[in-house]
Amino acid sequence: MNTTHKPLVYVVEDSLSSGALYCSQLQKAGFDTQHFVDGYSALVAIKAKMPAVLVQDVCLPDISGLEVLKYVNKQEVAAKVIIITSNSSIDVAVDAMRLGGYDFIEKPFTSERLITSVTNAIKQQNQDLKTVEVEPTATSLDRINFIGESLSMHTVFRLLESAARSKASVFVTGESGTGKEVCALGLHQASAREQGPFIAINCAAIPAELFESEFFGHVKGAFSGALTDRKGAVEVANGGTLFLDEICEMQLNLQAKLLRFLQTGTFCKVGSSEVLQSDVRIVCATNRNPAEEVGEGRFREDLYYRLNVIPVVLPALRERGEDILLLAHHILKAKTTENNKQFENFSDEVKQTFMQYDWPGNIRELQNVIENIVVIYDGQSVQPDMLPSNFGHNVVNQAQYSPHNQMAQTNISTMASTPLRSQASTPEQSSAPNNIIQLWIVEKNAIEDAISQCGGNIPLAAAYLGISASTIYRKMKSWAEN
């Protein structure tokens, strides 16, 4: 490598031996380095020449590492800052990430972990500089298909823009259907990791006994049925982003293993003692309140703080005002093209209905409603009679069930208060006070009614219900087992 093209890395570490070691490791990897033993010396050097990357201990003998970070981020062209921390200062490291740090690594760490972090920081730095030079008014999220003009969404966009330039873990919360996976994919595509893989895992959909294998992989013979070696999501996502959906569904023993991986960047496959390494950016999501889960003892507090470096709260669709119509027009255009139809707009009555409805299923429900219309009807404008029956009314007060009610999207009180097929009650039902029907029977009756009205067409029934066909098949299997 030509010396003039070597990226410059400043190492700020008060330990002479540790600092010399980090510099030596980085120099072997092709970087130019300078070592500083205190924060003020580093600030003087930064004022003279800004490095590409600053690797600094969060605890310095003279000033706080956070002060150095704040100064760097105020400069027109700022270095990427990687924080070195110990277990005792993990909370300070999290604060540093929220202030704009790129990454943090915990002592003790391997040379591979250090070099990987610095290399990725250089990639992100180069991408940021390229964006400034080519499109000074554009943001890295302009390429991502985010739709929204509401104040709440502008707040989300600002958070995502900052998070995209970092490797910090992002914790996305929001109701089901608000677009948490779209948010995670957008972060990936707007980051320096966009050329790497984006791997999504639904923590609620994987059986607990298989989760460790899905996550870390296994070797042949590790357990019954392990006929070949298999890579896990952590290994496949190396160099990219790992999205953990419904993270609060993960069992506590698995949470401990995830925490260790996040701390060290290392893991072992099931059935193997070989230590492997993977560099991934973690984005996780839940529709629960994670702080409450921590308080109830269902989610590890240390893992929560490790993941919740950049919290992003996605607003419900009903809170987004005119965004409802913006999204509706976007979805209508996409579904019309997919199905080779002629729809162009919505009637004023439909627009008013959309704005008045509270959308319990959020964007996912809006997509289902519009796709339902586009598939079944023809025309240029969506009219009120094309909407699913009873759509837009207070379903809690409905006396009769219709599959168009988007059963899976309504809340539990709605389903429990709707007298579905009470004449088909089981012995368990008849003994309940006030003729209360068990919830699983309400759901079973609703799905069976929908399938019957659709002539046995399960995919079509699923579309009316606002759920996937696989969900129906899974529930039918569980009914048979009962």
GROMACS .gro file of C-alpha atoms in nm:
model
  482
    1MET     CA    1   0.000   0.000   0.000
    2ASN     CA    2   0.128   0.347  -0.089
    3THR     CA    3   0.212   0.538   0.228
    4THR     CA    4   0.044   0.857   0.103
    5HIS     CA    5  -0.285   0.674   0.074
    6LYS     CA    6  -0.283   0.510   0.415
    7PRO     CA    7  -0.580   0.623   0.630
    8LEU     CA    8  -0.472   0.807   0.944
    9VAL     CA    9  -0.590   0.667   1.277
   10TYR     CA   10  -0.539   0.842   1.613
   11VAL     CA   11  -0.527   0.613   1.917
   12VAL     CA   12  -0.605   0.784   2.249
   13GLU     CA   13  -0.516   0.546   2.531
   14ASP     CA   14  -0.353   0.640   2.862
   15SER     CA   15  -0.184   0.301   2.892
   16LEU     CA   16   0.147   0.316   2.703
   17SER     CA   17   0.159  -0.060   2.648
   18SER     CA   18  -0.202  -0.092   2.532
   19GLY     CA   19  -0.175   0.209   2.304
   20ALA     CA   20   0.147   0.077   2.149
   21LEU     CA   21  -0.019  -0.261   2.093
   22TYR     CA   22  -0.324  -0.110   1.919
   23CYS     CA   23  -0.100   0.103   1.696
   24SER     CA   24   0.114  -0.195   1.604
   25GLN     CA   25  -0.192  -0.403   1.511
   26LEU     CA   26  -0.337  -0.124   1.298
   27GLN     CA   27  -0.006  -0.052   1.125
   28LYS     CA   28   0.023  -0.418   1.024
   29ALA     CA   29  -0.325  -0.384   0.871
   30GLY     CA   30  -0.211  -0.089   0.658
   31PHE     CA   31  -0.306   0.218   0.860
   32ASP     CA   32  -0.096   0.515   0.968
   33THR     CA   33  -0.127   0.571   1.343
   34GLN     CA   34  -0.041   0.818   1.618
   35HIS     CA   35  -0.070   0.744   1.988
   36PHE     CA   36  -0.181   0.997   2.252
   37VAL     CA   37  -0.192   0.929   2.626
   38ASP     CA   38  -0.442   1.203   2.721
   39GLY     CA   39  -0.737   1.392   2.579
   40TYR     CA   40  -0.578   1.738   2.552
   41SER     CA   41  -0.286   1.608   2.343
   42ALA     CA   42  -0.537   1.442   2.112
   43LEU     CA   43  -0.739   1.766   2.078
   44VAL     CA   44  -0.426   1.960   1.980
   45ALA     CA   45  -0.346   1.702   1.710
   46ILE     CA   46  -0.706   1.697   1.588
   47LYS     CA   47  -0.705   2.076   1.548
   48ALA     CA   48  -0.389   2.046   1.339
   49LYS     CA   49  -0.508   1.751   1.129
   50MET     CA   50  -0.832   1.554   1.143
   51PRO     CA   51  -0.773   1.176   1.119
   52ALA     CA   52  -1.003   0.939   0.934
   53VAL     CA   53  -1.072   0.744   1.253
   54LEU     CA   54  -1.023   0.816   1.623
   55VAL     CA   55  -0.989   0.514   1.852
   56GLN     CA   56  -1.014   0.634   2.211
   57ASP     CA   57  -1.061   0.503   2.559
   58VAL     CA   58  -1.378   0.646   2.710
   59CYS     CA   59  -1.198   0.707   3.044
   60LEU     CA   60  -0.904   0.948   2.999
   61PRO     CA   61  -0.681   1.090   3.276
   62ASP     CA   62  -0.749   1.460   3.206
   63ILE     CA   63  -1.085   1.508   3.033
   64SER     CA   64  -1.381   1.290   2.951
   65GLY     CA   65  -1.369   1.096   2.628
   66LEU     CA   66  -1.716   1.234   2.562
   67GLU     CA   67  -1.570   1.586   2.544
   68VAL     CA   68  -1.326   1.476   2.275
   69LEU     CA   69  -1.613   1.312   2.086
   70LYS     CA   70  -1.828   1.627   2.106
   71TYR     CA   71  -1.543   1.841   1.975
   72VAL     CA   72  -1.476   1.605   1.683
   73ASN     CA   73  -1.841   1.597   1.579
   74LYS     CA   74  -1.862   1.978   1.571
   75GLN     CA   75  -1.601   1.994   1.294
   76GLU     CA   76  -1.700   2.031   0.930
   77VAL     CA   77  -1.528   1.704   0.838
   78ALA     CA   78  -1.536   1.477   1.143
   79ALA     CA   79  -1.348   1.156   1.211
   80LYS     CA   80  -1.534   0.837   1.291
   81VAL     CA   81  -1.492   0.775   1.663
   82ILE     CA   82  -1.456   0.423   1.803
   83ILE     CA   83  -1.489   0.400   2.179
   84ILE     CA   84  -1.285   0.157   2.389
   85THR     CA   85  -1.459   0.064   2.710
   86SER     CA   86  -1.462  -0.182   2.998
   87ASN     CA   87  -1.763  -0.345   3.159
   88SER     CA   88  -1.765  -0.081   3.433
   89SER     CA   89  -1.802   0.202   3.180
   90ILE     CA   90  -2.053   0.044   2.942
   91ASP     CA   91  -2.318   0.306   3.025
   92VAL     CA   92  -2.074   0.585   2.930
   93ALA     CA   93  -2.002   0.404   2.603
   94VAL     CA   94  -2.373   0.391   2.526
   95ASP     CA   95  -2.395   0.766   2.589
   96ALA     CA   96  -2.102   0.812   2.351
   97MET     CA   97  -2.286   0.625   2.076
   98ARG     CA   98  -2.589   0.845   2.124
   99LEU     CA   99  -2.364   1.148   2.086
  100GLY     CA  100  -2.247   1.027   1.747
  101GLY     CA  101  -1.981   0.764   1.811
  102TYR     CA  102  -1.939   0.509   1.534
  103ASP     CA  103  -1.876   0.193   1.736
  104PHE     CA  104  -1.761   0.073   2.076
  105ILE     CA  105  -1.556  -0.230   2.166
  106GLU     CA  106  -1.510  -0.380   2.509
  107LYS     CA  107  -1.182  -0.485   2.669
  108PRO     CA  108  -1.039  -0.737   2.622
  109PHE     CA  109  -1.079  -0.754   2.243
  110THR     CA  110  -0.888  -0.923   1.963
  111SER     CA  111  -0.681  -0.749   1.698
  112GLU     CA  112  -0.935  -0.874   1.441
  113ARG     CA  113  -1.216  -0.697   1.626
  114LEU     CA  114  -1.020  -0.370   1.633
  115ILE     CA  115  -0.914  -0.388   1.268
  116THR     CA  116  -1.264  -0.480   1.149
  117SER     CA  117  -1.418  -0.187   1.336
  118VAL     CA  118  -1.162   0.061   1.198
  119THR     CA  119  -1.198  -0.077   0.843
  120ASN     CA  120  -1.577  -0.039   0.853
  121ALA     CA  121  -1.541   0.311   0.995
  122ILE     CA  122  -1.315   0.404   0.700
  123LYS     CA  123  -1.575   0.267   0.457
  124GLN     CA  124  -1.847   0.474   0.622
  125GLN     CA  125  -1.623   0.782   0.621
  126ASN     CA  126  -1.555   0.743   0.249
  127GLN     CA  127  -1.926   0.704   0.177
  128ASP     CA  128  -2.010   1.017   0.378
  129LEU     CA  129  -1.746   1.219   0.191
  130LYS     CA  130  -1.872   1.090  -0.143
  131THR     CA  131  -2.226   1.192  -0.054
  132VAL     CA  132  -2.112   1.543   0.040
  133GLU     CA  133  -1.912   1.584  -0.282
  134VAL     CA  134  -2.170   1.448  -0.525
  135GLU     CA  135  -2.505   1.540  -0.370
  136PRO     CA  136  -2.457   1.805  -0.101
  137THR     CA  137  -2.832   1.845  -0.044
  138ALA     CA  138  -2.918   1.477  -0.043
  139THR     CA  139  -2.932   1.246   0.255
  140SER     CA  140  -2.831   0.884   0.261
  141LEU     CA  141  -3.195   0.792   0.322
  142ASP     CA  142  -3.318   0.961   0.003
  143ARG     CA  143  -3.256   0.634  -0.182
  144ILE     CA  144  -3.482   0.445   0.057
  145ASN     CA  145  -3.855   0.433  -0.007
  146PHE     CA  146  -3.973   0.608   0.310
  147ILE     CA  147  -4.303   0.792   0.280
  148GLY     CA  148  -4.420   1.054   0.525
  149GLU     CA  149  -4.453   1.427   0.581
  150SER     CA  150  -4.586   1.429   0.937
  151LEU     CA  151  -4.384   1.581   1.222
  152SER     CA  152  -4.356   1.243   1.393
  153MET     CA  153  -4.203   1.087   1.082
  154HIS     CA  154  -3.958   1.373   1.034
  155THR     CA  155  -3.832   1.299   1.385
  156VAL     CA  156  -3.788   0.934   1.287
  157PHE     CA  157  -3.605   1.032   0.966
  158ARG     CA  158  -3.356   1.245   1.158
  159LEU     CA  159  -3.282   0.958   1.395
  160LEU     CA  160  -3.237   0.713   1.109
  161GLU     CA  161  -3.010   0.953   0.923
  162SER     CA  162  -2.780   0.976   1.226
  163ALA     CA  163  -2.797   0.603   1.294
  164ALA     CA  164  -2.711   0.511   0.935
  165ARG     CA  165  -2.367   0.666   0.969
  166SER     CA  166  -2.290   0.461   1.280
  167LYS     CA  167  -2.254   0.096   1.371
  168ALA     CA  168  -2.451   0.152   1.690
  169SER     CA  169  -2.728  -0.092   1.772
  170VAL     CA  170  -3.076   0.039   1.698
  171PHE     CA  171  -3.387  -0.063   1.894
  172VAL     CA  172  -3.706  -0.004   1.694
  173THR     CA  173  -4.037  -0.010   1.879
  174GLY     CA  174  -4.391   0.041   1.757
  175GLU     CA  175  -4.722  -0.134   1.706
  176SER     CA  176  -4.751  -0.430   1.470
  177GLY     CA  177  -4.765  -0.319   1.109
  178THR     CA  178  -4.587   0.016   1.152
  179GLY     CA  179  -4.293  -0.082   0.931
  180LYS     CA  180  -4.018  -0.194   1.169
  181GLU     CA  181  -3.852  -0.427   0.920
  182VAL     CA  182  -3.870  -0.162   0.646
  183CYS     CA  183  -3.695   0.072   0.891
  184ALA     CA  184  -3.420  -0.185   0.954
  185LEU     CA  185  -3.369  -0.250   0.582
  186GLY     CA  186  -3.352   0.123   0.519
  187LEU     CA  187  -3.079   0.162   0.779
  188HIS     CA  188  -2.882  -0.118   0.617
  189GLN     CA  189  -2.911   0.026   0.267
  190ALA     CA  190  -2.812   0.374   0.384
  191SER     CA  191  -2.500   0.254   0.566
  192ALA     CA  192  -2.150   0.153   0.459
  193ARG     CA  193  -2.272  -0.206   0.494
  194GLU     CA  194  -2.517  -0.186   0.204
  195GLN     CA  195  -2.305  -0.426  -0.004
  196GLY     CA  196  -2.316  -0.680   0.277
  197PRO     CA  197  -2.605  -0.914   0.357
  198PHE     CA  198  -2.925  -0.813   0.537
  199ILE     CA  199  -3.046  -1.108   0.744
  200ALA     CA  200  -3.379  -1.095   0.929
  201ILE     CA  201  -3.478  -1.332   1.211
  202ASN     CA  202  -3.821  -1.344   1.372
  203CYS     CA  203  -3.740  -1.445   1.728
  204ALA     CA  204  -4.103  -1.543   1.791
  205ALA     CA  205  -4.121  -1.785   1.497
  206ILE     CA  206  -3.822  -2.007   1.584
  207PRO     CA  207  -3.868  -2.286   1.841
  208ALA     CA  208  -3.647  -2.232   2.146
  209GLU     CA  209  -3.464  -2.562   2.097
  210LEU     CA  210  -3.361  -2.460   1.744
  211PHE     CA  211  -3.287  -2.096   1.808
  212GLU     CA  212  -2.920  -2.135   1.900
  213SER     CA  213  -2.860  -2.338   1.584
  214GLU     CA  214  -3.044  -2.082   1.369
  215PHE     CA  215  -2.847  -1.802   1.527
  216PHE     CA  216  -2.495  -1.946   1.555
  217GLY     CA  217  -2.512  -2.251   1.326
  218HIS     CA  218  -2.415  -2.609   1.403
  219VAL     CA  219  -2.168  -2.876   1.299
  220LYS     CA  220  -2.252  -3.219   1.163
  221GLY     CA  221  -2.363  -3.454   1.439
  222ALA     CA  222  -2.425  -3.178   1.694
  223PHE     CA  223  -2.774  -3.316   1.756
  224SER     CA  224  -3.021  -3.558   1.605
  225GLY     CA  225  -3.096  -3.445   1.252
  226ALA     CA  226  -2.778  -3.238   1.211
  227LEU     CA  227  -2.662  -3.423   0.899
  228THR     CA  228  -2.433  -3.148   0.768
  229ASP     CA  229  -2.255  -2.837   0.890
  230ARG     CA  230  -2.477  -2.531   0.881
  231LYS     CA  231  -2.400  -2.162   0.898
  232GLY     CA  232  -2.611  -1.955   1.138
  233ALA     CA  233  -2.751  -1.607   1.085
  234VAL     CA  234  -2.457  -1.445   1.266
  235GLU     CA  235  -2.205  -1.599   1.027
  236VAL     CA  236  -2.415  -1.537   0.715
  237ALA     CA  237  -2.466  -1.171   0.812
  238ASN     CA  238  -2.092  -1.107   0.856
  239GLY     CA  239  -2.011  -0.762   0.717
  240GLY     CA  240  -2.379  -0.670   0.701
  241THR     CA  241  -2.683  -0.617   0.922
  242LEU     CA  242  -2.869  -0.864   1.143
  243PHE     CA  243  -3.232  -0.772   1.212
  244LEU     CA  244  -3.387  -0.937   1.518
  245ASP     CA  245  -3.763  -0.894   1.506
  246GLU     CA  246  -3.978  -0.957   1.815
  247ILE     CA  247  -3.661  -0.957   2.028
  248CYS     CA  248  -3.861  -0.963   2.352
  249GLU     CA  249  -3.982  -1.315   2.267
  250MET     CA  250  -3.628  -1.452   2.308
  251GLN     CA  251  -3.574  -1.676   2.610
  252LEU     CA  252  -3.347  -1.554   2.889
  253ASN     CA  253  -3.076  -1.819   2.838
  254LEU     CA  254  -3.054  -1.724   2.470
  255GLN     CA  255  -3.041  -1.357   2.563
  256ALA     CA  256  -2.725  -1.429   2.764
  257LYS     CA  257  -2.560  -1.588   2.461
  258LEU     CA  258  -2.661  -1.299   2.238
  259LEU     CA  259  -2.515  -1.055   2.491
  260ARG     CA  260  -2.181  -1.237   2.492
  261PHE     CA  261  -2.167  -1.225   2.113
  262LEU     CA  262  -2.239  -0.852   2.116
  263GLN     CA  263  -1.964  -0.794   2.372
  264THR     CA  264  -1.694  -0.998   2.201
  265GLY     CA  265  -1.797  -1.040   1.839
  266THR     CA  266  -1.715  -1.411   1.878
  267PHE     CA  267  -1.929  -1.724   1.887
  268CYS     CA  268  -1.915  -2.103   1.865
  269LYS     CA  269  -2.139  -2.321   1.653
  270VAL     CA  270  -2.356  -2.573   1.833
  271GLY     CA  271  -2.146  -2.887   1.884
  272SER     CA  272  -1.813  -2.712   1.826
  273SER     CA  273  -1.555  -2.545   2.049
  274GLU     CA  274  -1.395  -2.350   1.764
  275VAL     CA  275  -1.422  -1.975   1.827
  276LEU     CA  276  -1.539  -1.785   1.520
  277GLN     CA  277  -1.577  -1.413   1.465
  278SER     CA  278  -1.840  -1.209   1.287
  279ASP     CA  279  -1.887  -0.836   1.243
  280VAL     CA  280  -2.255  -0.748   1.223
  281ARG     CA  281  -2.465  -0.441   1.290
  282ILE     CA  282  -2.763  -0.527   1.510
  283VAL     CA  283  -3.106  -0.376   1.457
  284CYS     CA  284  -3.382  -0.519   1.675
  285ALA     CA  285  -3.753  -0.455   1.706
  286THR     CA  286  -4.053  -0.532   1.923
  287ASN     CA  287  -4.417  -0.433   1.951
  288ARG     CA  288  -4.393  -0.459   2.329
  289ASN     CA  289  -4.261  -0.203   2.576
  290PRO     CA  290  -3.905  -0.328   2.634
  291ALA     CA  291  -3.861  -0.127   2.954
  292GLU     CA  292  -4.167  -0.302   3.100
  293GLU     CA  293  -4.028  -0.639   2.990
  294VAL     CA  294  -3.708  -0.559   3.179
  295GLY     CA  295  -3.906  -0.457   3.486
  296GLU     CA  296  -4.102  -0.783   3.477
  297GLY     CA  297  -3.782  -0.985   3.453
  298ARG     CA  298  -3.853  -1.121   3.105
  299PHE     CA  299  -3.571  -0.932   2.935
  300ARG     CA  300  -3.214  -0.888   3.057
  301GLU     CA  301  -3.137  -0.534   3.166
  302ASP     CA  302  -2.775  -0.549   3.048
  303LEU     CA  303  -2.884  -0.671   2.703
  304TYR     CA  304  -3.150  -0.401   2.684
  305TYR     CA  305  -2.896  -0.124   2.744
  306ARG     CA  306  -2.655  -0.284   2.500
  307LEU     CA  307  -2.920  -0.289   2.226
  308ASN     CA  308  -3.101   0.034   2.308
  309VAL     CA  309  -2.817   0.264   2.201
  310ILE     CA  310  -3.032   0.444   1.942
  311PRO     CA  311  -3.404   0.403   2.022
  312VAL     CA  312  -3.644   0.464   1.733
  313VAL     CA  313  -4.019   0.477   1.803
  314LEU     CA  314  -4.237   0.434   1.493
  315PRO     CA  315  -4.571   0.614   1.526
  316ALA     CA  316  -4.902   0.437   1.467
  317LEU     CA  317  -5.067   0.515   1.133
  318ARG     CA  318  -5.360   0.688   1.306
  319GLU     CA  319  -5.111   0.940   1.451
  320ARG     CA  320  -4.965   1.037   1.113
  321GLY     CA  321  -5.246   1.255   0.971
  322GLU     CA  322  -5.219   1.318   0.596
  323ASP     CA  323  -4.951   1.049   0.571
  324ILE     CA  324  -5.242   0.803   0.553
  325LEU     CA  325  -5.340   0.933   0.209
  326LEU     CA  326  -4.978   0.966   0.095
  327LEU     CA  327  -4.920   0.601   0.179
  328ALA     CA  328  -5.255   0.495   0.031
  329HIS     CA  329  -5.174   0.654  -0.306
  330HIS     CA  330  -4.826   0.500  -0.307
  331ILE     CA  331  -4.964   0.154  -0.227
  332LEU     CA  332  -5.245   0.190  -0.482
  333LYS     CA  333  -4.995   0.275  -0.757
  334ALA     CA  334  -4.771  -0.020  -0.669
  335LYS     CA  335  -5.056  -0.273  -0.644
  336THR     CA  336  -5.217  -0.144  -0.964
  337THR     CA  337  -4.891  -0.198  -1.153
  338GLU     CA  338  -4.842  -0.544  -1.002
  339ASN     CA  339  -5.190  -0.658  -1.101
  340ASN     CA  340  -5.209  -0.480  -1.439
  341LYS     CA  341  -5.513  -0.275  -1.338
  342GLN     CA  342  -5.617   0.086  -1.411
  343PHE     CA  343  -5.674   0.241  -1.067
  344GLU     CA  344  -5.547   0.599  -1.035
  345ASN     CA  345  -5.704   0.752  -0.725
  346PHE     CA  346  -5.960   0.734  -0.444
  347SER     CA  347  -6.299   0.899  -0.431
  348ASP     CA  348  -6.350   1.178  -0.177
  349GLU     CA  349  -6.573   0.949   0.028
  350VAL     CA  350  -6.303   0.683   0.048
  351LYS     CA  351  -6.043   0.943   0.145
  352GLN     CA  352  -6.268   1.066   0.424
  353THR     CA  353  -6.323   0.708   0.544
  354PHE     CA  354  -5.951   0.640   0.544
  355MET     CA  355  -5.880   0.954   0.746
  356GLN     CA  356  -6.150   0.874   1.003
  357TYR     CA  357  -6.054   0.509   1.054
  358ASP     CA  358  -5.813   0.431   1.338
  359TRP     CA  359  -5.617   0.160   1.149
  360PRO     CA  360  -5.550  -0.090   1.430
  361GLY     CA  361  -5.334  -0.291   1.186
  362ASN     CA  362  -5.141   0.019   1.075
  363ILE     CA  363  -4.962   0.021   0.737
  364ARG     CA  364  -4.994  -0.356   0.697
  365GLU     CA  365  -5.371  -0.327   0.724
  366LEU     CA  366  -5.377  -0.038   0.476
  367GLN     CA  367  -5.179  -0.252   0.230
  368ASN     CA  368  -5.419  -0.545   0.276
  369VAL     CA  369  -5.728  -0.330   0.222
  370ILE     CA  370  -5.593  -0.170  -0.096
  371GLU     CA  371  -5.460  -0.496  -0.239
  372ASN     CA  372  -5.796  -0.657  -0.171
  373ILE     CA  373  -5.970  -0.385  -0.373
  374VAL     CA  374  -5.722  -0.391  -0.661
  375VAL     CA  375  -5.736  -0.770  -0.695
  376ILE     CA  376  -6.116  -0.800  -0.685
  377TYR     CA  377  -6.238  -0.486  -0.866
  378ASP     CA  378  -6.172  -0.294  -1.186
  379GLY     CA  379  -6.192   0.079  -1.243
  380GLN     CA  380  -5.995   0.402  -1.228
  381SER     CA  381  -6.116   0.535  -0.893
  382VAL     CA  382  -6.165   0.342  -0.569
  383GLN     CA  383  -6.530   0.385  -0.464
  384PRO     CA  384  -6.690   0.327  -0.123
  385ASP     CA  385  -6.873   0.013  -0.239
  386MET     CA  386  -6.536  -0.148  -0.315
  387LEU     CA  387  -6.426  -0.130   0.048
  388PRO     CA  388  -6.457  -0.450   0.253
  389SER     CA  389  -6.794  -0.467   0.424
  390ASN     CA  390  -6.809  -0.298   0.767
  391PHE     CA  391  -6.473  -0.137   0.700
  392GLY     CA  392  -6.427   0.196   0.876
  393HIS     CA  393  -6.699   0.139   1.134
  394ASN     CA  394  -6.662   0.069   1.504
  395VAL     CA  395  -6.612  -0.307   1.490
  396VAL     CA  396  -6.657  -0.335   1.868
  397ASN     CA  397  -7.029  -0.269   1.820
  398GLN     CA  398  -7.071  -0.505   1.526
  399ALA     CA  399  -7.325  -0.778   1.599
  400GLN     CA  400  -7.224  -0.996   1.305
  401TYR     CA  401  -6.886  -1.109   1.185
  402SER     CA  402  -6.762  -1.049   0.834
  403PRO     CA  403  -6.426  -1.173   0.706
  404HIS     CA  404  -6.368  -0.822   0.575
  405ASN     CA  405  -6.327  -0.695   0.930
  406GLN     CA  406  -5.953  -0.777   0.918
  407MET     CA  407  -5.990  -1.019   1.208
  408ALA     CA  408  -5.620  -1.050   1.280
  409GLN     CA  409  -5.580  -0.674   1.306
  410THR     CA  410  -5.853  -0.601   1.562
  411ASN     CA  411  -5.786  -0.597   1.931
  412ILE     CA  412  -5.874  -0.865   2.181
  413SER     CA  413  -6.165  -0.675   2.329
  414THR     CA  414  -6.322  -0.647   1.983
  415MET     CA  415  -6.302  -1.019   1.921
  416ALA     CA  416  -6.420  -1.113   2.267
  417SER     CA  417  -6.726  -0.887   2.248
  418THR     CA  418  -6.842  -1.014   1.907
  419PRO     CA  419  -7.093  -1.302   1.950
  420LEU     CA  420  -6.956  -1.535   1.681
  421ARG     CA  421  -7.148  -1.856   1.620
  422SER     CA  422  -7.258  -1.885   1.980
  423GLN     CA  423  -7.496  -2.158   1.872
  424ALA     CA  424  -7.190  -2.377   1.806
  425SER     CA  425  -7.061  -2.349   2.160
  426THR     CA  426  -6.870  -2.637   2.314
  427PRO     CA  427  -6.915  -2.777   2.666
  428GLU     CA  428  -6.638  -2.546   2.781
  429GLN     CA  429  -6.834  -2.248   2.652
  430SER     CA  430  -7.168  -2.338   2.806
  431SER     CA  431  -7.022  -2.349   3.154
  432ALA     CA  432  -6.861  -2.006   3.124
  433PRO     CA  433  -7.038  -1.711   3.293
  434ASN     CA  434  -7.251  -1.489   3.068
  435ASN     CA  435  -7.194  -1.729   2.777
  436ILE     CA  436  -6.834  -1.606   2.726
  437ILE     CA  437  -6.669  -1.780   2.432
  438GLN     CA  438  -6.306  -1.879   2.465
  439LEU     CA  439  -6.082  -1.666   2.248
  440TRP     CA  440  -5.931  -1.949   2.045
  441ILE     CA  441  -6.282  -2.069   1.954
  442VAL     CA  442  -6.379  -1.716   1.845
  443GLU     CA  443  -6.073  -1.710   1.622
  444LYS     CA  444  -6.137  -2.062   1.490
  445ASN     CA  445  -6.499  -1.981   1.404
  446ALA     CA  446  -6.398  -1.657   1.234
  447ILE     CA  447  -6.137  -1.827   1.017
  448GLU     CA  448  -6.369  -2.116   0.929
  449ASP     CA  449  -6.646  -1.870   0.834
  450ALA     CA  450  -6.405  -1.680   0.611
  451ILE     CA  451  -6.286  -2.000   0.438
  452SER     CA  452  -6.648  -2.108   0.386
  453GLN     CA  453  -6.749  -1.772   0.235
  454CYS     CA  454  -6.447  -1.791   0.003
  455GLY     CA  455  -6.547  -2.134  -0.126
  456GLY     CA  456  -6.262  -2.311   0.051
  457ASN     CA  457  -5.997  -2.079  -0.096
  458ILE     CA  458  -5.761  -2.034   0.201
  459PRO     CA  459  -5.529  -1.772   0.041
  460LEU     CA  460  -5.830  -1.557  -0.051
  461ALA     CA  461  -5.975  -1.597   0.299
  462ALA     CA  462  -5.639  -1.495   0.443
  463ALA     CA  463  -5.640  -1.182   0.225
  464TYR     CA  464  -5.985  -1.085   0.355
  465LEU     CA  465  -5.879  -1.150   0.714
  466GLY     CA  466  -5.561  -0.948   0.677
  467ILE     CA  467  -5.330  -1.237   0.769
  468SER     CA  468  -5.105  -1.472   0.574
  469ALA     CA  469  -5.221  -1.808   0.444
  470SER     CA  470  -4.939  -1.974   0.639
  471THR     CA  471  -5.093  -1.839   0.960
  472ILE     CA  472  -5.422  -2.013   0.878
  473TYR     CA  473  -5.248  -2.341   0.796
  474ARG     CA  474  -5.051  -2.323   1.122
  475LYS     CA  475  -5.366  -2.259   1.327
  476MET     CA  476  -5.554  -2.542   1.152
  477LYS     CA  477  -5.270  -2.776   1.246
  478SER     CA  478  -5.287  -2.667   1.610
  479TRP     CA  479  -5.666  -2.723   1.615
  480ALA     CA  480  -5.615  -3.076   1.484
  481GLU     CA  481  -5.359  -3.147   1.757
  482ASN     CA  482  -5.604  -3.028   2.021
   0.00000   0.00000   0.00000
